[in-house]
Short mmCIF file of N, CA, C and O in Angstrom, two decimals:
data_model
loop_
_atom_site.label_atom_id
_atom_site.label_comp_id
_atom_site.label_asym_id
_atom_site.label_seq_id
_atom_site.Cartn_x
_atom_site.Cartn_y
_atom_site.Cartn_z
N MET A 1 -130.71 -35.56 80.63
CA MET A 1 -129.28 -34.50 80.01
C MET A 1 -128.28 -36.26 79.44
O MET A 1 -127.56 -36.57 80.74
N ARG A 2 -127.27 -35.50 78.28
CA ARG A 2 -126.83 -36.01 78.11
C ARG A 2 -125.03 -35.30 78.15
O ARG A 2 -125.32 -34.05 77.82
N VAL A 3 -124.41 -36.07 78.52
CA VAL A 3 -123.28 -34.63 78.87
C VAL A 3 -121.92 -35.74 78.88
O VAL A 3 -121.59 -36.95 79.59
N ASP A 4 -121.28 -35.55 77.89
CA ASP A 4 -120.19 -35.64 77.66
C ASP A 4 -119.08 -35.54 78.13
O ASP A 4 -119.16 -33.37 78.75
N LEU A 5 -117.88 -35.94 78.85
CA LEU A 5 -116.60 -35.14 80.40
C LEU A 5 -115.24 -35.58 79.30
O LEU A 5 -115.29 -36.39 79.19
N ALA A 6 -114.21 -34.34 79.89
CA ALA A 6 -112.88 -35.00 79.70
C ALA A 6 -112.18 -34.20 80.29
O ALA A 6 -112.30 -33.42 80.93
N LEU A 7 -110.95 -34.32 80.93
CA LEU A 7 -110.29 -34.18 81.83
C LEU A 7 -108.85 -34.43 81.46
O LEU A 7 -108.45 -35.19 80.22
N PHE A 8 -108.03 -33.40 81.73
CA PHE A 8 -106.99 -32.45 80.44
C PHE A 8 -105.75 -32.20 82.12
O PHE A 8 -106.94 -31.50 82.98
N ASP A 9 -105.02 -32.27 81.81
CA ASP A 9 -103.95 -31.98 82.94
C ASP A 9 -102.87 -31.08 81.78
O ASP A 9 -102.12 -32.13 80.64
N GLY A 10 -103.49 -29.71 81.85
CA GLY A 10 -102.52 -28.71 81.22
C GLY A 10 -103.47 -29.19 79.46
O GLY A 10 -104.82 -29.28 79.68
N ASP A 11 -102.37 -29.32 78.38
CA ASP A 11 -102.65 -29.57 77.36
C ASP A 11 -103.04 -31.11 77.29
O ASP A 11 -103.78 -31.98 76.58
N GLU A 12 -102.67 -31.53 78.18
CA GLU A 12 -102.74 -33.54 77.97
C GLU A 12 -103.83 -34.16 78.67
O GLU A 12 -104.11 -33.61 79.35
N PHE A 13 -104.66 -35.34 77.39
CA PHE A 13 -105.35 -35.11 77.37
C PHE A 13 -105.26 -36.74 78.36
O PHE A 13 -104.09 -37.18 78.42
N MET A 14 -106.27 -36.28 79.06
CA MET A 14 -106.37 -37.95 80.38
C MET A 14 -107.10 -39.02 80.67
O MET A 14 -107.17 -39.93 80.47
N CYS A 15 -108.38 -38.45 80.09
CA CYS A 15 -109.26 -39.43 80.72
C CYS A 15 -111.08 -38.39 80.12
O CYS A 15 -111.53 -37.63 79.71
N ARG A 16 -111.62 -39.57 79.16
CA ARG A 16 -112.87 -39.04 79.06
C ARG A 16 -114.03 -40.19 78.86
O ARG A 16 -113.98 -41.29 78.85
N GLY A 17 -115.71 -39.63 79.18
CA GLY A 17 -116.75 -40.08 79.74
C GLY A 17 -117.40 -39.92 79.04
O GLY A 17 -117.64 -38.72 78.85
N GLU A 18 -118.95 -40.73 79.02
CA GLU A 18 -120.36 -40.16 79.19
C GLU A 18 -120.91 -40.48 80.19
O GLU A 18 -121.03 -41.72 80.17
N ILE A 19 -122.01 -39.60 80.62
CA ILE A 19 -123.17 -39.92 81.37
C ILE A 19 -124.24 -39.67 80.79
O ILE A 19 -124.44 -38.44 80.13
N ASN A 20 -125.24 -40.12 81.37
CA ASN A 20 -127.04 -40.08 81.55
C ASN A 20 -127.55 -39.73 82.20
O ASN A 20 -128.03 -40.60 82.72
N VAL A 21 -127.38 -38.35 82.49
CA VAL A 21 -128.13 -37.66 83.08
C VAL A 21 -129.55 -38.04 83.86
O VAL A 21 -130.22 -37.47 83.31
N SER A 22 -130.64 -39.15 84.57
CA SER A 22 -131.80 -38.64 84.53
C SER A 22 -131.75 -38.61 86.11
O SER A 22 -131.40 -38.33 87.00
N PRO A 23 -133.48 -38.29 86.56
CA PRO A 23 -133.84 -38.04 88.22
C PRO A 23 -133.62 -39.50 88.52
O PRO A 23 -133.55 -39.03 89.86
N VAL A 24 -133.29 -40.44 88.63
CA VAL A 24 -132.58 -40.91 89.44
C VAL A 24 -131.61 -41.40 89.17
O VAL A 24 -130.70 -41.24 88.24
N GLU A 25 -130.77 -41.31 90.40
CA GLU A 25 -129.32 -41.19 90.85
C GLU A 25 -128.78 -42.74 90.06
O GLU A 25 -128.91 -43.59 90.75
N ASP A 26 -127.18 -42.48 89.62
CA ASP A 26 -126.43 -43.20 89.22
C ASP A 26 -125.09 -43.14 89.18
O ASP A 26 -124.66 -41.99 89.45
N VAL A 27 -124.57 -44.08 89.13
CA VAL A 27 -122.76 -43.61 89.21
C VAL A 27 -121.76 -44.90 87.66
O VAL A 27 -122.57 -45.47 87.49
N ASP A 28 -121.77 -43.54 87.23
CA ASP A 28 -120.30 -44.36 86.16
C ASP A 28 -118.65 -44.26 86.77
O ASP A 28 -118.93 -43.54 87.11
N SER A 29 -118.31 -45.07 86.16
CA SER A 29 -116.97 -45.75 86.99
C SER A 29 -116.32 -45.44 84.65
O SER A 29 -116.69 -46.24 84.13
N PHE A 30 -114.87 -44.61 85.55
CA PHE A 30 -113.89 -43.97 83.96
C PHE A 30 -113.06 -44.86 85.07
O PHE A 30 -112.47 -44.55 85.91
N SER A 31 -111.82 -44.81 83.81
CA SER A 31 -110.51 -44.96 84.48
C SER A 31 -110.24 -44.26 85.37
O SER A 31 -109.08 -44.61 86.16
N LEU A 32 -110.51 -42.79 85.54
CA LEU A 32 -109.73 -41.59 86.40
C LEU A 32 -110.24 -41.64 87.39
O LEU A 32 -110.11 -40.42 88.16
N PHE A 33 -112.22 -41.34 87.35
CA PHE A 33 -113.09 -40.99 88.60
C PHE A 33 -114.25 -41.92 88.48
O PHE A 33 -114.72 -42.59 87.29
N GLN A 34 -115.16 -41.81 89.51
CA GLN A 34 -116.16 -42.33 89.49
C GLN A 34 -117.53 -40.96 89.36
O GLN A 34 -117.03 -39.94 90.06
N ALA A 35 -118.55 -40.82 88.18
CA ALA A 35 -119.51 -39.63 88.22
C ALA A 35 -120.90 -40.25 89.18
O ALA A 35 -121.23 -41.35 88.70
N THR A 36 -120.98 -39.58 89.68
CA THR A 36 -122.08 -39.78 90.43
C THR A 36 -123.38 -39.01 90.20
O THR A 36 -122.87 -37.30 90.30
N HIS A 37 -124.47 -39.27 89.59
CA HIS A 37 -125.74 -37.58 89.35
C HIS A 37 -126.60 -38.25 89.23
O HIS A 37 -127.08 -39.31 89.23
N HIS A 38 -127.84 -37.22 88.98
CA HIS A 38 -129.15 -36.87 88.78
C HIS A 38 -129.63 -35.69 88.51
O HIS A 38 -128.50 -34.58 88.27
N LEU A 39 -130.59 -35.83 88.39
CA LEU A 39 -131.45 -34.55 87.64
C LEU A 39 -131.91 -33.74 88.86
O LEU A 39 -133.16 -34.71 89.29
N GLY A 40 -131.85 -32.74 89.43
CA GLY A 40 -132.67 -31.86 90.25
C GLY A 40 -133.70 -31.09 89.60
O GLY A 40 -134.17 -31.29 88.26
N HIS A 41 -134.20 -30.67 90.11
CA HIS A 41 -135.62 -29.48 89.89
C HIS A 41 -134.60 -28.99 88.51
O HIS A 41 -135.66 -28.41 87.28
N ASP A 42 -133.61 -27.53 88.78
CA ASP A 42 -133.14 -27.40 87.93
C ASP A 42 -132.11 -27.03 87.83
O ASP A 42 -131.52 -26.73 85.95
N ALA A 43 -131.39 -28.10 87.60
CA ALA A 43 -129.90 -29.31 87.37
C ALA A 43 -129.42 -29.89 87.63
O ALA A 43 -130.24 -30.46 88.30
N ALA A 44 -128.79 -30.58 87.10
CA ALA A 44 -127.91 -31.77 87.11
C ALA A 44 -126.95 -31.32 88.26
O ALA A 44 -126.20 -30.13 88.54
N GLU A 45 -127.47 -32.91 89.02
CA GLU A 45 -126.28 -32.40 90.02
C GLU A 45 -125.36 -33.91 89.90
O GLU A 45 -125.64 -34.80 89.84
N VAL A 46 -123.71 -33.49 89.90
CA VAL A 46 -123.03 -34.31 88.95
C VAL A 46 -121.73 -34.07 90.33
O VAL A 46 -121.08 -33.29 90.47
N VAL A 47 -121.13 -35.16 91.06
CA VAL A 47 -119.91 -35.45 91.50
C VAL A 47 -119.07 -36.11 90.93
O VAL A 47 -119.38 -37.60 90.62
N LEU A 48 -117.78 -35.66 91.04
CA LEU A 48 -117.05 -36.77 90.23
C LEU A 48 -115.77 -37.03 91.66
O LEU A 48 -115.39 -36.01 92.25
N SER A 49 -115.42 -38.60 91.78
CA SER A 49 -114.98 -38.45 92.88
C SER A 49 -113.86 -39.66 92.73
O SER A 49 -113.98 -40.22 91.33
N ASN A 50 -113.24 -40.15 93.49
CA ASN A 50 -112.14 -41.21 93.51
C ASN A 50 -111.31 -41.64 92.66
O ASN A 50 -111.17 -42.56 91.74
N PHE A 51 -110.56 -40.55 92.33
CA PHE A 51 -109.61 -39.66 91.77
C PHE A 51 -108.17 -40.87 92.33
O PHE A 51 -108.36 -40.98 93.35
N PRO A 52 -107.49 -40.93 91.25
CA PRO A 52 -106.27 -42.01 92.00
C PRO A 52 -105.54 -41.07 92.39
O PRO A 52 -105.37 -39.93 92.46
N ALA A 53 -104.56 -41.84 93.15
CA ALA A 53 -103.20 -40.83 94.09
C ALA A 53 -102.66 -39.89 92.96
O ALA A 53 -102.29 -38.67 93.25
N HIS A 54 -102.34 -40.34 91.56
CA HIS A 54 -101.50 -39.51 90.85
C HIS A 54 -101.93 -37.96 90.07
O HIS A 54 -101.77 -37.51 90.09
N VAL A 55 -103.56 -37.84 90.72
CA VAL A 55 -104.12 -37.06 90.57
C VAL A 55 -104.75 -36.33 91.99
O VAL A 55 -105.50 -36.79 92.20
N ASP A 56 -104.37 -34.87 91.42
CA ASP A 56 -104.14 -34.39 92.79
C ASP A 56 -105.39 -33.52 92.66
O ASP A 56 -105.78 -32.19 93.07
N LEU A 57 -106.58 -34.42 92.70
CA LEU A 57 -107.97 -34.25 93.01
C LEU A 57 -108.89 -34.80 93.98
O LEU A 57 -108.36 -35.59 93.58
N LYS A 58 -109.55 -34.30 95.04
CA LYS A 58 -110.06 -35.03 95.68
C LYS A 58 -111.71 -35.62 94.72
O LYS A 58 -111.97 -36.47 94.83
N THR A 59 -112.81 -34.21 95.49
CA THR A 59 -113.93 -34.47 94.61
C THR A 59 -114.29 -33.39 94.34
O THR A 59 -114.60 -31.76 94.44
N ILE A 60 -115.04 -33.60 92.97
CA ILE A 60 -115.46 -32.45 92.61
C ILE A 60 -117.16 -32.28 92.57
O ILE A 60 -117.44 -33.73 91.67
N THR A 61 -117.98 -30.50 92.10
CA THR A 61 -119.42 -31.17 92.48
C THR A 61 -119.48 -29.73 92.06
O THR A 61 -119.38 -28.78 91.59
N LEU A 62 -120.95 -30.38 90.81
CA LEU A 62 -121.22 -29.62 90.11
C LEU A 62 -122.31 -29.69 89.74
O LEU A 62 -123.54 -30.69 90.39
N ASP A 63 -123.13 -28.32 89.99
CA ASP A 63 -125.03 -27.84 89.81
C ASP A 63 -125.11 -27.65 88.78
O ASP A 63 -124.55 -26.36 88.66
N MET A 64 -125.07 -28.54 87.34
CA MET A 64 -125.23 -28.10 85.76
C MET A 64 -126.46 -27.50 85.69
O MET A 64 -127.34 -28.48 85.48
N PRO A 65 -126.77 -26.75 84.92
CA PRO A 65 -127.57 -26.39 84.90
C PRO A 65 -128.36 -27.07 83.83
O PRO A 65 -127.50 -27.48 82.55
N ILE A 66 -129.32 -27.72 83.28
CA ILE A 66 -130.29 -28.43 82.40
C ILE A 66 -129.76 -27.12 81.14
O ILE A 66 -130.98 -26.35 81.04
N HIS A 67 -129.51 -27.73 79.98
CA HIS A 67 -129.12 -27.11 78.93
C HIS A 67 -128.49 -28.23 78.02
O HIS A 67 -127.93 -29.15 77.93
N GLU A 68 -128.04 -27.02 76.65
CA GLU A 68 -127.99 -27.92 75.28
C GLU A 68 -126.81 -26.96 75.28
O GLU A 68 -126.66 -25.93 74.60
N SER A 69 -125.38 -27.61 74.90
CA SER A 69 -124.37 -26.78 75.06
C SER A 69 -123.99 -26.50 72.95
O SER A 69 -124.37 -27.22 72.40
N THR A 70 -123.33 -25.29 72.93
CA THR A 70 -123.60 -25.04 71.56
C THR A 70 -121.77 -25.94 71.18
O THR A 70 -121.37 -25.48 70.56
N ASP A 71 -120.76 -25.86 72.23
CA ASP A 71 -119.67 -25.98 71.78
C ASP A 71 -119.31 -26.50 73.22
O ASP A 71 -120.05 -26.54 74.28
N TRP A 72 -118.29 -27.24 73.64
CA TRP A 72 -117.35 -27.36 74.38
C TRP A 72 -117.21 -26.71 75.97
O TRP A 72 -117.12 -25.40 75.41
N GLU A 73 -117.22 -26.92 76.66
CA GLU A 73 -117.29 -25.40 77.96
C GLU A 73 -116.25 -26.28 78.90
O GLU A 73 -116.08 -27.59 79.09
N SER A 74 -116.15 -25.24 79.93
CA SER A 74 -114.58 -26.12 80.60
C SER A 74 -114.76 -25.24 81.77
O SER A 74 -115.43 -23.73 82.03
N ILE A 75 -114.61 -25.77 82.68
CA ILE A 75 -113.92 -25.75 84.09
C ILE A 75 -112.68 -25.71 84.53
O ILE A 75 -111.80 -26.96 84.15
N ASN A 76 -111.74 -24.47 84.93
CA ASN A 76 -110.44 -24.61 85.46
C ASN A 76 -110.33 -25.08 86.55
O ASN A 76 -111.17 -24.55 87.26
N LEU A 77 -109.55 -26.12 86.91
CA LEU A 77 -109.51 -27.10 87.96
C LEU A 77 -108.07 -26.88 88.61
O LEU A 77 -107.43 -27.79 88.97
N GLY A 78 -107.25 -25.36 88.22
CA GLY A 78 -105.56 -25.01 88.94
C GLY A 78 -104.89 -26.01 88.01
O GLY A 78 -105.25 -25.67 86.26
N ARG A 79 -104.31 -26.87 88.29
CA ARG A 79 -103.48 -27.31 87.03
C ARG A 79 -104.58 -28.14 85.70
O ARG A 79 -104.00 -28.66 84.95
N TYR A 80 -105.53 -28.84 86.02
CA TYR A 80 -106.42 -29.71 85.57
C TYR A 80 -107.63 -28.72 84.71
O TYR A 80 -107.79 -27.61 85.40
N THR A 81 -108.30 -29.80 83.92
CA THR A 81 -109.18 -28.85 83.13
C THR A 81 -110.31 -29.78 83.12
O THR A 81 -110.30 -31.09 82.10
N LEU A 82 -111.68 -29.45 83.06
CA LEU A 82 -112.62 -30.26 83.13
C LEU A 82 -113.49 -29.21 82.08
O LEU A 82 -113.97 -28.82 82.28
N ALA A 83 -113.79 -30.61 80.74
CA ALA A 83 -114.84 -29.77 79.67
C ALA A 83 -115.74 -31.38 79.48
O ALA A 83 -115.72 -31.92 80.09
N PHE A 84 -117.00 -30.06 79.53
CA PHE A 84 -118.16 -31.04 79.10
C PHE A 84 -119.09 -30.43 77.79
O PHE A 84 -118.68 -28.78 77.22
N TRP A 85 -119.57 -31.55 77.42
CA TRP A 85 -120.62 -31.35 76.49
C TRP A 85 -121.95 -31.58 76.87
O TRP A 85 -122.01 -32.95 76.75
N CYS A 86 -123.61 -30.64 76.71
CA CYS A 86 -124.30 -31.09 77.23
C CYS A 86 -125.34 -31.14 76.48
O CYS A 86 -124.98 -30.09 75.15
N ARG A 87 -126.02 -32.06 75.95
CA ARG A 87 -127.13 -32.43 75.28
C ARG A 87 -128.26 -32.31 75.91
O ARG A 87 -128.33 -33.89 76.36
N LEU A 88 -129.88 -32.73 75.09
CA LEU A 88 -130.30 -32.67 75.40
C LEU A 88 -131.80 -33.82 75.18
O LEU A 88 -132.75 -34.39 75.10
N ASP A 89 -130.83 -34.60 74.08
CA ASP A 89 -131.38 -35.64 73.00
C ASP A 89 -131.15 -37.17 74.29
O ASP A 89 -131.19 -38.13 73.50
N ALA A 90 -130.59 -37.45 75.33
CA ALA A 90 -130.85 -38.52 76.16
C ALA A 90 -132.01 -39.35 76.88
O ALA A 90 -133.21 -38.21 76.72
#
């Protein structure tokens, strides 16, 4: 499953990246975080970590159902928002 990720501080765009989630655990590094990921039985397990000191986030753990998004989805993280778009064409 291919997942596009975008991090916002309020309405301000901060970082965007793409991960390809497979059964084998992998790690991708982006300008503001690291994404560790693999496919479980029914969900993609994604952990975002290693945020810089100026970003008030420590670790975000996502159990993302394996699915195809029809539009951007988002998770409210206080002052931050994590937007994501899942595709099954990976």
